[in-house]
XYZ file of C-alpha atoms in Angstrom:
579
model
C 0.000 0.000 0.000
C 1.445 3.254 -1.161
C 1.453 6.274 1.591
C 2.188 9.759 0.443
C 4.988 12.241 1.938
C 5.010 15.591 1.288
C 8.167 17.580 1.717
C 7.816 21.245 1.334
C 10.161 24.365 2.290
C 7.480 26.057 4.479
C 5.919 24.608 7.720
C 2.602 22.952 6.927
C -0.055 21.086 9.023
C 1.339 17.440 9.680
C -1.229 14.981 8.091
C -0.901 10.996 8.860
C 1.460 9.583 6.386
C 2.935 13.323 5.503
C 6.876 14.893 6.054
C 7.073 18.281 6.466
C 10.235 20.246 5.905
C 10.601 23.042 7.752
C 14.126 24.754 6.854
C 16.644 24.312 5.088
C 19.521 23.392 7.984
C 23.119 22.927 8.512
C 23.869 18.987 8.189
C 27.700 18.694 8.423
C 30.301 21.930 8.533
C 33.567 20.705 7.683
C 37.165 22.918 7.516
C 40.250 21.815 5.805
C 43.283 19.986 7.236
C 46.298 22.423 6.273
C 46.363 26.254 6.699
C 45.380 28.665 4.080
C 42.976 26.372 2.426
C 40.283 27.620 -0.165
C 37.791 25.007 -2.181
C 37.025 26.712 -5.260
C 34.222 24.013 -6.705
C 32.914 20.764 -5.760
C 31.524 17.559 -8.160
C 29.195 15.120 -7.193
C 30.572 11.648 -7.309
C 28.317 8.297 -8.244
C 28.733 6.907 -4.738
C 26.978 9.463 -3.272
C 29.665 11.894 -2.247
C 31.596 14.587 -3.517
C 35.146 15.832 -4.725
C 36.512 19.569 -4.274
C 39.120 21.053 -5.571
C 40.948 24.219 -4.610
C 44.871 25.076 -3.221
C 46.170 25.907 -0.034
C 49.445 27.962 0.524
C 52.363 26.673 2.844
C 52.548 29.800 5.018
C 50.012 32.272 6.687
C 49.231 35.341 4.851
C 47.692 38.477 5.871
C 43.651 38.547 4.985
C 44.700 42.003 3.785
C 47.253 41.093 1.365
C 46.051 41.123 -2.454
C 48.883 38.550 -3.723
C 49.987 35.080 -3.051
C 52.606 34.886 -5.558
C 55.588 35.580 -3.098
C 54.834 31.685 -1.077
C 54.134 28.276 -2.708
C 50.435 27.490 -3.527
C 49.864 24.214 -3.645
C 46.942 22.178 -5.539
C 44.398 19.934 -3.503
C 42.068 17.531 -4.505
C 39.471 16.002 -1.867
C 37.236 13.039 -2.014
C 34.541 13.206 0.625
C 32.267 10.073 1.411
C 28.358 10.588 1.427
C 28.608 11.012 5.278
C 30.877 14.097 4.481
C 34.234 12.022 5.322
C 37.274 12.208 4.113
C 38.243 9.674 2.148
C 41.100 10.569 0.194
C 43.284 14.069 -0.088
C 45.385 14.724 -3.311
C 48.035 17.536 -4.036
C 49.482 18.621 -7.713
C 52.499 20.625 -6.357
C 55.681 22.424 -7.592
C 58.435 24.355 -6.356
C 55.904 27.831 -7.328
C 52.117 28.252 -7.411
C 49.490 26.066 -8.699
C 45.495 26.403 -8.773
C 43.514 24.225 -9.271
C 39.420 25.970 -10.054
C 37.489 23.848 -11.934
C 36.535 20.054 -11.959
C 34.278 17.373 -13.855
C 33.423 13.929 -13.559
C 33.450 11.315 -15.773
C 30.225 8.389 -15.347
C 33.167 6.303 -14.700
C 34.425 8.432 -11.806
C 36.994 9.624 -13.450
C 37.726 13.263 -13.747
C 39.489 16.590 -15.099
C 41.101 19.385 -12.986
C 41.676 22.409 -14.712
C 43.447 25.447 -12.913
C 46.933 27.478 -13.336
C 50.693 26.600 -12.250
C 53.883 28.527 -12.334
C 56.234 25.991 -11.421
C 58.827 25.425 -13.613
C 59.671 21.578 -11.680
C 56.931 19.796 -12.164
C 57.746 16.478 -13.603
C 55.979 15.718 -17.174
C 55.482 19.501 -18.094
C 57.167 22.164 -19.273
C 56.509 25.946 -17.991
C 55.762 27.732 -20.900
C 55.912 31.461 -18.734
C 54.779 32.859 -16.051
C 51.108 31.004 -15.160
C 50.406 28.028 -17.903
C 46.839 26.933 -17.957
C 46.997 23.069 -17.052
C 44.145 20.347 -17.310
C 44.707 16.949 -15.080
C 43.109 13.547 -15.422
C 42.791 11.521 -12.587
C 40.910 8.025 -12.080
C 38.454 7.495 -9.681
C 40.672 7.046 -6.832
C 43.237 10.335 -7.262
C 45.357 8.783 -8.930
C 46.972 11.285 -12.024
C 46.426 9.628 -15.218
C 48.386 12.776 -17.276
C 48.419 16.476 -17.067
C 48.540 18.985 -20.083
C 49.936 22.503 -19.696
C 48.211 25.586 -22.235
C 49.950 28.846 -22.658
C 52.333 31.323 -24.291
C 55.218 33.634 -22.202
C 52.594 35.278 -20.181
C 49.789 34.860 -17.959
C 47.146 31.745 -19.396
C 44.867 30.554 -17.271
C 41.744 27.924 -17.232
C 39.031 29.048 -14.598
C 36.643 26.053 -15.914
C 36.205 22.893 -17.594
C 33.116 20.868 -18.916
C 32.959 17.087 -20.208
C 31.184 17.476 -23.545
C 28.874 14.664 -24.950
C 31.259 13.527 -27.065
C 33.435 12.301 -24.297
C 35.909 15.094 -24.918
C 35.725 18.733 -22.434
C 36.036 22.331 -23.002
C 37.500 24.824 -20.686
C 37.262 28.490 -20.327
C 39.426 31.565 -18.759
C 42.024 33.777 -20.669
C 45.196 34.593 -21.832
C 47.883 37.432 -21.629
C 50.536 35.627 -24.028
C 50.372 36.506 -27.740
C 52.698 34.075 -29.214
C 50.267 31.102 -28.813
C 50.503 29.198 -31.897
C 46.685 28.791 -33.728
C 45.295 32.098 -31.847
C 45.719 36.064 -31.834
C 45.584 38.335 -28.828
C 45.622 41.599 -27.596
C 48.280 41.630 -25.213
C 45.871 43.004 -22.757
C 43.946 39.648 -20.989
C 41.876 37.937 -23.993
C 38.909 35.572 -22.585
C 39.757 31.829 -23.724
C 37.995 28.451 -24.799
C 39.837 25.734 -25.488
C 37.790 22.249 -26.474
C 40.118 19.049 -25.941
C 39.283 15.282 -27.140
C 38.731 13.290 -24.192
C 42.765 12.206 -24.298
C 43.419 15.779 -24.208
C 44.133 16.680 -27.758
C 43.169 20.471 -28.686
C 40.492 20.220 -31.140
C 39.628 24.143 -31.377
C 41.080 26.878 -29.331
C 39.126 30.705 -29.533
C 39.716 34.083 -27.959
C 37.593 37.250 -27.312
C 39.900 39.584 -28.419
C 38.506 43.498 -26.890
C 40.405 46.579 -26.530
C 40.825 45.749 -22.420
C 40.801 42.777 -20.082
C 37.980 40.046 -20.651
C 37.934 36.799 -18.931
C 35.127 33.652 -19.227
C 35.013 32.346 -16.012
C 32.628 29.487 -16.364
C 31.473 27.241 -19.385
C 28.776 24.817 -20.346
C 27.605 22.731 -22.683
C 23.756 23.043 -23.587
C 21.750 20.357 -25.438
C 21.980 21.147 -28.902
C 26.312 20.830 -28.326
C 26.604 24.550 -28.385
C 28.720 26.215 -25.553
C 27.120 28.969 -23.827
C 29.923 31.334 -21.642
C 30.135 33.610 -19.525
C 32.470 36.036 -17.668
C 33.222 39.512 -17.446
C 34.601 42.118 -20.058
C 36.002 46.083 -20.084
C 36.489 46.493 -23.378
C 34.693 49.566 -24.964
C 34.144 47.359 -27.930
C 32.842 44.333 -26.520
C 30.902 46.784 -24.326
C 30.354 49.974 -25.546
C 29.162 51.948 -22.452
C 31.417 50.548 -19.926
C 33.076 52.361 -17.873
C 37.157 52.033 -18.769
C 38.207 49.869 -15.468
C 39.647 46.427 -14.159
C 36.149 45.540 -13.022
C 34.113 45.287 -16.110
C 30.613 43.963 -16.909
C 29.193 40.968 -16.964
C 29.014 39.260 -19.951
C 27.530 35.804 -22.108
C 28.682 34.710 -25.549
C 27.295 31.600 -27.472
C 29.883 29.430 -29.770
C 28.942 26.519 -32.152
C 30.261 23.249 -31.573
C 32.940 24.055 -33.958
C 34.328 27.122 -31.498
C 32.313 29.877 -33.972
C 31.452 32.932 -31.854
C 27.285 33.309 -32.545
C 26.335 35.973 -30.034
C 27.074 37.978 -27.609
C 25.724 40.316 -24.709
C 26.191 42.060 -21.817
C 24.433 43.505 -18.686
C 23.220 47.079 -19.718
C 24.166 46.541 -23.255
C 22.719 45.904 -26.699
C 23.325 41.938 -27.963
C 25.742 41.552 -31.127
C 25.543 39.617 -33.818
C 27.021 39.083 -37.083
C 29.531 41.109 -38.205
C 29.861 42.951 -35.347
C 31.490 40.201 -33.505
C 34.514 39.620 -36.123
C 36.880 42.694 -34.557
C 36.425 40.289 -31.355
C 37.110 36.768 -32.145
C 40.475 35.494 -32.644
C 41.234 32.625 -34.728
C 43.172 30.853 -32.263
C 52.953 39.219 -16.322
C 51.841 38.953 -13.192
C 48.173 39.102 -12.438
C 46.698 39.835 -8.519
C 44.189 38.026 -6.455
C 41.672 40.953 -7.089
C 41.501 39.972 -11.199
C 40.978 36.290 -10.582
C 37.318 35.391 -11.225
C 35.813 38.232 -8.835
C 33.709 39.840 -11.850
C 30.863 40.033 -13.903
C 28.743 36.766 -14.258
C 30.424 33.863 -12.565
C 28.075 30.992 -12.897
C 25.327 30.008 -15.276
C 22.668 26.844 -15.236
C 19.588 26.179 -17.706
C 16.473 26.399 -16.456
C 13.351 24.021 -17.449
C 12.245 26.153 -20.043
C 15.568 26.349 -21.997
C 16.512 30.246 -20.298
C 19.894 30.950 -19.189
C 20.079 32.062 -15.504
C 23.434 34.012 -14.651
C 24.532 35.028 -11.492
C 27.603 37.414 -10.238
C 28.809 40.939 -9.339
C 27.796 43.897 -11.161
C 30.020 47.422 -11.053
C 28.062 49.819 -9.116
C 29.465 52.156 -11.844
C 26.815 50.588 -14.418
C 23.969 50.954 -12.257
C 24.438 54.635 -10.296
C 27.000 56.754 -10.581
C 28.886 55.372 -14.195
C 32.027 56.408 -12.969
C 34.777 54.656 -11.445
C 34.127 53.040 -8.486
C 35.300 49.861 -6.743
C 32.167 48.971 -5.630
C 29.812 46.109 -6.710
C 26.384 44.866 -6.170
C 25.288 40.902 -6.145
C 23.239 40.247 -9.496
C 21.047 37.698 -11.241
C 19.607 37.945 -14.789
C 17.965 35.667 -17.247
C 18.656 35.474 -20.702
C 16.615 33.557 -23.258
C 18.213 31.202 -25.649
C 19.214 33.885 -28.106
C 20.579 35.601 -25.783
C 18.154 38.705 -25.139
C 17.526 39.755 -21.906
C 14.486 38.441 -20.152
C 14.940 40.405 -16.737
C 17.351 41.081 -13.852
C 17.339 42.105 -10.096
C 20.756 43.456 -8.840
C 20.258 43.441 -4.781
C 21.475 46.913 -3.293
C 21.284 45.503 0.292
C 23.681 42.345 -0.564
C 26.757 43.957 -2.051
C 30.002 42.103 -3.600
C 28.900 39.014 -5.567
C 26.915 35.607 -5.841
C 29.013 33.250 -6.668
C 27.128 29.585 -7.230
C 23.902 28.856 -8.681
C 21.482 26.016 -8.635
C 18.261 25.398 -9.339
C 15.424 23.879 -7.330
C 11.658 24.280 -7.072
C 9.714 27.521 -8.064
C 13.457 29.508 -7.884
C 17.217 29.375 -7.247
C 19.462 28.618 -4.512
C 22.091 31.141 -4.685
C 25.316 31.512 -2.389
C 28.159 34.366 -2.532
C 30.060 36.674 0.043
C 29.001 40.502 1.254
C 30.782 42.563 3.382
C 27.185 44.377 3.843
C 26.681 41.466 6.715
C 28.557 43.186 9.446
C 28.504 41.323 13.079
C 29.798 43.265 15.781
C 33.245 42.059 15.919
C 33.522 43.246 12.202
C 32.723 46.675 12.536
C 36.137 47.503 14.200
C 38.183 45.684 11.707
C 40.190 48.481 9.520
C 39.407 46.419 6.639
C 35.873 44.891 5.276
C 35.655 41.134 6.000
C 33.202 39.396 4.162
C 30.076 36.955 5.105
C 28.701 34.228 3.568
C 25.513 33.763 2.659
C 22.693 31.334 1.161
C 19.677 32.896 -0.196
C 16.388 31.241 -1.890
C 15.435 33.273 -4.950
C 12.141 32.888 -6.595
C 11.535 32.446 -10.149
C 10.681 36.492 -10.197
C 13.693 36.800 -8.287
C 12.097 37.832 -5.358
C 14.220 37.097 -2.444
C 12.065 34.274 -0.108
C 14.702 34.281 2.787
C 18.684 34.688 3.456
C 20.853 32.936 5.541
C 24.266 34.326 6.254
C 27.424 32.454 7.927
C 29.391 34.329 9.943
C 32.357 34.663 12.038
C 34.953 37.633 13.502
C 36.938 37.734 9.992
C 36.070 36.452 6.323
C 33.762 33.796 5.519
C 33.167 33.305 1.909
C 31.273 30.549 -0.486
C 32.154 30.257 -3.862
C 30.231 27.462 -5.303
C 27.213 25.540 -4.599
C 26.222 21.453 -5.724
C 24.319 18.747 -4.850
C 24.601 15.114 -4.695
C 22.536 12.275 -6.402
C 20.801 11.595 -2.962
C 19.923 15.622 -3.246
C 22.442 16.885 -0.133
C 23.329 20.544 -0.904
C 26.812 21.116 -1.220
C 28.501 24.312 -0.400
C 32.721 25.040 -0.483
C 34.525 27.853 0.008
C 37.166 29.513 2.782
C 36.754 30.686 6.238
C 39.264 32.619 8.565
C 37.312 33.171 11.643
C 38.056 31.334 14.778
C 35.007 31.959 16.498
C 32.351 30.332 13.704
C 30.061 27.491 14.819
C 30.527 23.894 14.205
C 34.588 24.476 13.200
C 38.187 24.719 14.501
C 39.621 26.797 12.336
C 43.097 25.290 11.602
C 45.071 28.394 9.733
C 44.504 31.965 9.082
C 42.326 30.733 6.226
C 40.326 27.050 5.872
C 39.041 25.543 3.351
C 35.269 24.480 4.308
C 32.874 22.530 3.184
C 28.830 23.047 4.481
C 26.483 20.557 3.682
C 22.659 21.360 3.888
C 19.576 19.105 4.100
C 16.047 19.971 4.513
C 14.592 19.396 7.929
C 11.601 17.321 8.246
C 9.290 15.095 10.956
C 8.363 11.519 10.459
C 5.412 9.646 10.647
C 5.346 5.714 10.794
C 3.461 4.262 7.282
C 2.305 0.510 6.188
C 2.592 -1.864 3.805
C 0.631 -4.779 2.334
C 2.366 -8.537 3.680
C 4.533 -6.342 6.106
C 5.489 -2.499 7.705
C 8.264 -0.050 7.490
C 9.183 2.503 9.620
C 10.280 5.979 8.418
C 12.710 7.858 11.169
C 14.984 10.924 10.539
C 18.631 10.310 11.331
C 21.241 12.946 10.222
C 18.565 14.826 8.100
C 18.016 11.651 6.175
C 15.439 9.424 5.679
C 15.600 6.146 7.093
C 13.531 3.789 5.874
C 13.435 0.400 8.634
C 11.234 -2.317 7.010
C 9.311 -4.959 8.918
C 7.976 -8.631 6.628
C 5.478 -10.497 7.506
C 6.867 -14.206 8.534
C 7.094 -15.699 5.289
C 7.850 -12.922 3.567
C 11.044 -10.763 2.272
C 11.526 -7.481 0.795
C 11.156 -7.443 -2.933
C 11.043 -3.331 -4.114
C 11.312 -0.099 -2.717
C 10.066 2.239 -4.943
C 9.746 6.297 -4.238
C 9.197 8.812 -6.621
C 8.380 12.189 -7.260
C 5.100 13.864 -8.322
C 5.997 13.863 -11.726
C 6.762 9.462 -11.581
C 10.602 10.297 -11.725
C 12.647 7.812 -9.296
C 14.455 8.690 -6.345
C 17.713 7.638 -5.429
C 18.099 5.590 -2.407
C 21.067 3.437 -0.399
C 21.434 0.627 1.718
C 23.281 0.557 4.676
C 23.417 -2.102 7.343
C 20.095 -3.168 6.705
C 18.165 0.097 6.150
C 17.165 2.598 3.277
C 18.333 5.992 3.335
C 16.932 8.709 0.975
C 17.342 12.611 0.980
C 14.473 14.533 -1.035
C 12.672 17.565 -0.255
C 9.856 17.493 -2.943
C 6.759 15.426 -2.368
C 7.375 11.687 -2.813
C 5.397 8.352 -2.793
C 6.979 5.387 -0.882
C 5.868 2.304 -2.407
C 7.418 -0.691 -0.308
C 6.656 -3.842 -1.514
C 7.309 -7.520 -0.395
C 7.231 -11.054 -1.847
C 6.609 -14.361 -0.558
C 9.719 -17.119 0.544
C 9.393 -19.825 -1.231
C 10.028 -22.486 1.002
C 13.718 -23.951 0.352
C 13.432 -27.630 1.264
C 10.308 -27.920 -1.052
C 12.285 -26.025 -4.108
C 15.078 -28.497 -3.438
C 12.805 -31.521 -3.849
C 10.959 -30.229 -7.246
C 15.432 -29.434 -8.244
C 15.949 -32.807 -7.598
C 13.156 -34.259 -9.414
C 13.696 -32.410 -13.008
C 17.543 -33.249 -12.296
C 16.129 -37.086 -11.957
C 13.910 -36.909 -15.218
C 16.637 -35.465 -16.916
C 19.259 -38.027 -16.209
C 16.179 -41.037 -16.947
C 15.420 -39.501 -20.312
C 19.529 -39.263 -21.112
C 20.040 -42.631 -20.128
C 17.060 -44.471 -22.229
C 17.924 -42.173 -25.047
C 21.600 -43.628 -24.817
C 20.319 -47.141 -24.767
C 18.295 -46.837 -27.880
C 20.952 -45.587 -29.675
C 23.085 -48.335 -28.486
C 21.002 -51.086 -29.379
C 20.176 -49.101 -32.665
C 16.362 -49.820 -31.520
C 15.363 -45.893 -32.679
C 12.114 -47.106 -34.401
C 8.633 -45.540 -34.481
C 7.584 -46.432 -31.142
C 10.898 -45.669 -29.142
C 10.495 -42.344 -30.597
C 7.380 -41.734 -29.326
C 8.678 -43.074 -25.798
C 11.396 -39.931 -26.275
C 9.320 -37.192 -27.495
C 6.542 -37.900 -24.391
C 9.851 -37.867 -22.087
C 10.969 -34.412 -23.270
C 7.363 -33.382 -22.881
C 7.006 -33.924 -19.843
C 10.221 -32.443 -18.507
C 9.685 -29.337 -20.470
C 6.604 -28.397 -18.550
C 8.092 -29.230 -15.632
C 10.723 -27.106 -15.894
């Protein structure tokens, strides 16, 4: 017998057979093992957990201090069970810097790194100047398969990679050299895609070539095997209006599958087309913290009806005063698949940026950083820490509620996923001592937050048996109960549109985590008694072995006539039905 659960955002009246969710809460807060950790972005893995990826420098640094390029960065790479343990912890180090900002996964676990280094002593590479671009294959268990470096004499770097359905991946970020072979640049910083065969062989390679610095800092591929970017630009002829400054405006572009540029557009801006885009696209020293993927859009999903939903930091330049000004204001805008403008909201009371997007019922969870968010302690600092922050945004973009992480210094989130059993996950960096549910281990940690809707239980039935639902860690637990005589056959839950819902066994219950309303269908099935289905085994086995042996003394006393025949064929009969 089926019994429906409902499990909604907002407190409602608890109904037999019915799970309410009430909030969305705090499951597990994790921080980082080494000091000066930062987890840039986070992939779901097929076991139920997650991998990060991010670096972590070898000596404390001032939260003041704009550069890390004096000290050795190093690369990390974390595996993190579906209990949020860690399983495994990778490096990719040098004698220098390296980054490591984007990640995919592969359905056979493995997966691609793509990020910056600088070291020049890294074994299998080459430093081609200053920062190379790198990509890195590892298997399913962290161990590197190869690594590719991507540059010129200056600056390259990749802030993002994508697996692409044809088994290959694309990445996206810029580039500073101008004697790449196969492209042209600007000698400014020219926003980069790069699309690799899946044993890392450059197929195409394309810059947007404007008059400033432009950067893509995040890249996907959409159904019809077009790449849709997006990133930030302040170049007066990518954007005409823009203010002439490092902090630019947020941008999308559109390429073919063959790396053709086929539109482009910008916040506050009319969308080009055509020939308009030709003075942009290309055929093909030191950089600060600041210029590193703080700007413009920085993430981008598609929503159910085929729209593009951007998120990310918008000048305040372009929206008040259009003059310089180092200030910025969170934003989110959709675009349609054209690329026009549908509509925006940039939020005046939640300055800085939204970094991480992801979709879920009737809107958008969103996280990012503010310094708007000012505790107590902060107000004294003589520099602006920042907050973090997780907000619900409607489909109107109407904020429904905000939740901000706190502490005595910086707390930031840069990237938000989720799991196949539907756990939000949230990484980023923290250096405050004082915020709940850590130990901060350095001036800055890496963290990780994972989030789970909170819900009560109510006990259901089941035809030939029972099971009992409990919550344990934000889970459901799902406890069944036979009938004597009976064993579990099927669980079955769904959603309200008949789409399956993952589940997992562990020591002899089900756990599932889902939030929208979902039938439990439990079913069981009868034992068929074992010492009666090893009397009906032995019986065919007997038949079998008669019919051989009469069949073998025909033929050996060449006595196959009419009748005999008719003796066999009844045999075989009879032990086909039985079977």
């Amino acid at each position: 017998m089926k019994k429906y659960i409902s499990i909604v955002l907002l407190s409602i009246l608890l109904l037999p057979g019915v799970v309410s969710a009430k909030e969305l809460i705090i499951d597990n807060y994790n921080s980082g093992t080494n000091k000066n950790e930062y987890y840039e972005e986070s992939v779901p893995t097929n076991d139920g957990g997650y991998i990060t990826v991010g670096y972590s420098a070898t000596s404390d640094v001032s939260e003041e201090q704009e550069t890390r390029y004096s000290q050795q960065i190093i690369g990390l790479i974390t595996k993190y069970d579906k209990n949020d343990q860690i399983v495994w912890e990778k490096t990719y180090d040098g004698s220098k810097a390296e980054y490591l900002n984007g990640i995919d996964i592969y359905e056979d676990g493995s997966f691609i790194v793509a990020g910056a280094s600088s070291s020049i002593d890294i074994s299998g590479i080459t430093n081609k100047g200053y920062f190379d671009a790198i990509i890195l294959k590892y298997d399913a268990n962290g161990n590197l398969l190869w690594q590719k470096n991507y540059g010129g004499s200056n600056n390259d770097w990749y802030q993002s990679v994508e697996i692409t359905k044809d088994g290959g991946f694309i990445t996206a970020g810029y580039t500073k050299s101008t004697d790449i072979e196969g492209i042209s640049a600007s000698k400014l910083k020219d926003a980069l895609l790069v699309k690799y065969t899946k044993d890392g062989t450059i197929e195409f390679q394309q810059t947007l070539k404007g008059n400033h610095n432009d950067s893509f800092n995040k890249v996907i591929q959409i159904d019809s095997e077009d790449y849709i970017v997006v990133g930030y630009s302040a170049s007066i002829n990518v954007c005409p209006t823009t203010i002439l400054d490092v902090y630019g405006n947020g941008i999308i572009a559109k390429y073919n599958k063959n790396g053709e540029l086929q539109w482009l557009n910008a916040h506050y801006e009319t969308k080009q087309t055509g020939s308009a885009l030709s003075s942009m696209q290309g055929t093909s020293p030191k950089i600060s913290l600041s210029e590193n993927k703080q700007y413009g859009y920085q993430d981008i999903i598609v929503d159910n009806e085929g729209n593009y939903i951007v998120v990310g930091a918008i000048p305040y330049s372009l929206i008040v005063s259009r003059s310089l000004s180092s200030e910025r204001y969170a934003g989110i805008a959709k675009y349609s698949h054209e690329g026009d403008m549908i509509s925006e909201q940039i939020y005046m009371d939640c300055s800085e940026r939204m970094t991480g997007i992801i979709e879920v019922d009737d809107g958008y969870l969103v996280v990012g950083h503010s310094s708007d968010y000012h505790s107590p302690q902060t107000r004294s600092l003589s520099y602006e820490p920042q907050n973090s922050y997780i907000t619900k945004i409607k489909d109107d973009f109407t904020t429904e509620w905000i939740k901000v992480y706190s502490g005595s210094r910086s707390d930031m989130f840069y990237d938000i996923n989720k799991t196949i059993y539907d756990k939000y996950v949230v990484v980023g960096a923290s250096s405050s001592p004082d915020l709940e549910g850590i130990t901060n281990n350095g001036y800055s940690d890496a963290i990780v937050v994972t989030l789970n809707y909170k819900y009560d239980i109510v006990p259901t039935e089941s035809t030939n048996g029972t099971y009992t639902i409990n919550k344990v860690d934000n889970k459901g637990k799902i406890d069944i109960h036979p009938e004597s005589g009976y064993e579990l056959k099927d669980i079955i839950i769904t959603d309200t549109a008949g789409n399956k819902i993952s589940y997992y066994e562990e020591n002899g219950a089900y756990y599932f985590i889902q939030r929208d309303d979902v039938t439990i269908d439990v079913q069981y099935r009868k034992i068929e008694n074992p010492k009666t289905g090893d009397l009906l085994s032995y019986i065919k086995l007997g038949s079998l072995l008669i019919i051989l042996g009469y069949t073998l003394k025909i033929i050996k006393n060449n006595k196959l006539n009419k009748n005999n025949w008719e003796k066999l064929n009844c045999f075989f009969l009879i032990c086909i039905n039985s079977l």
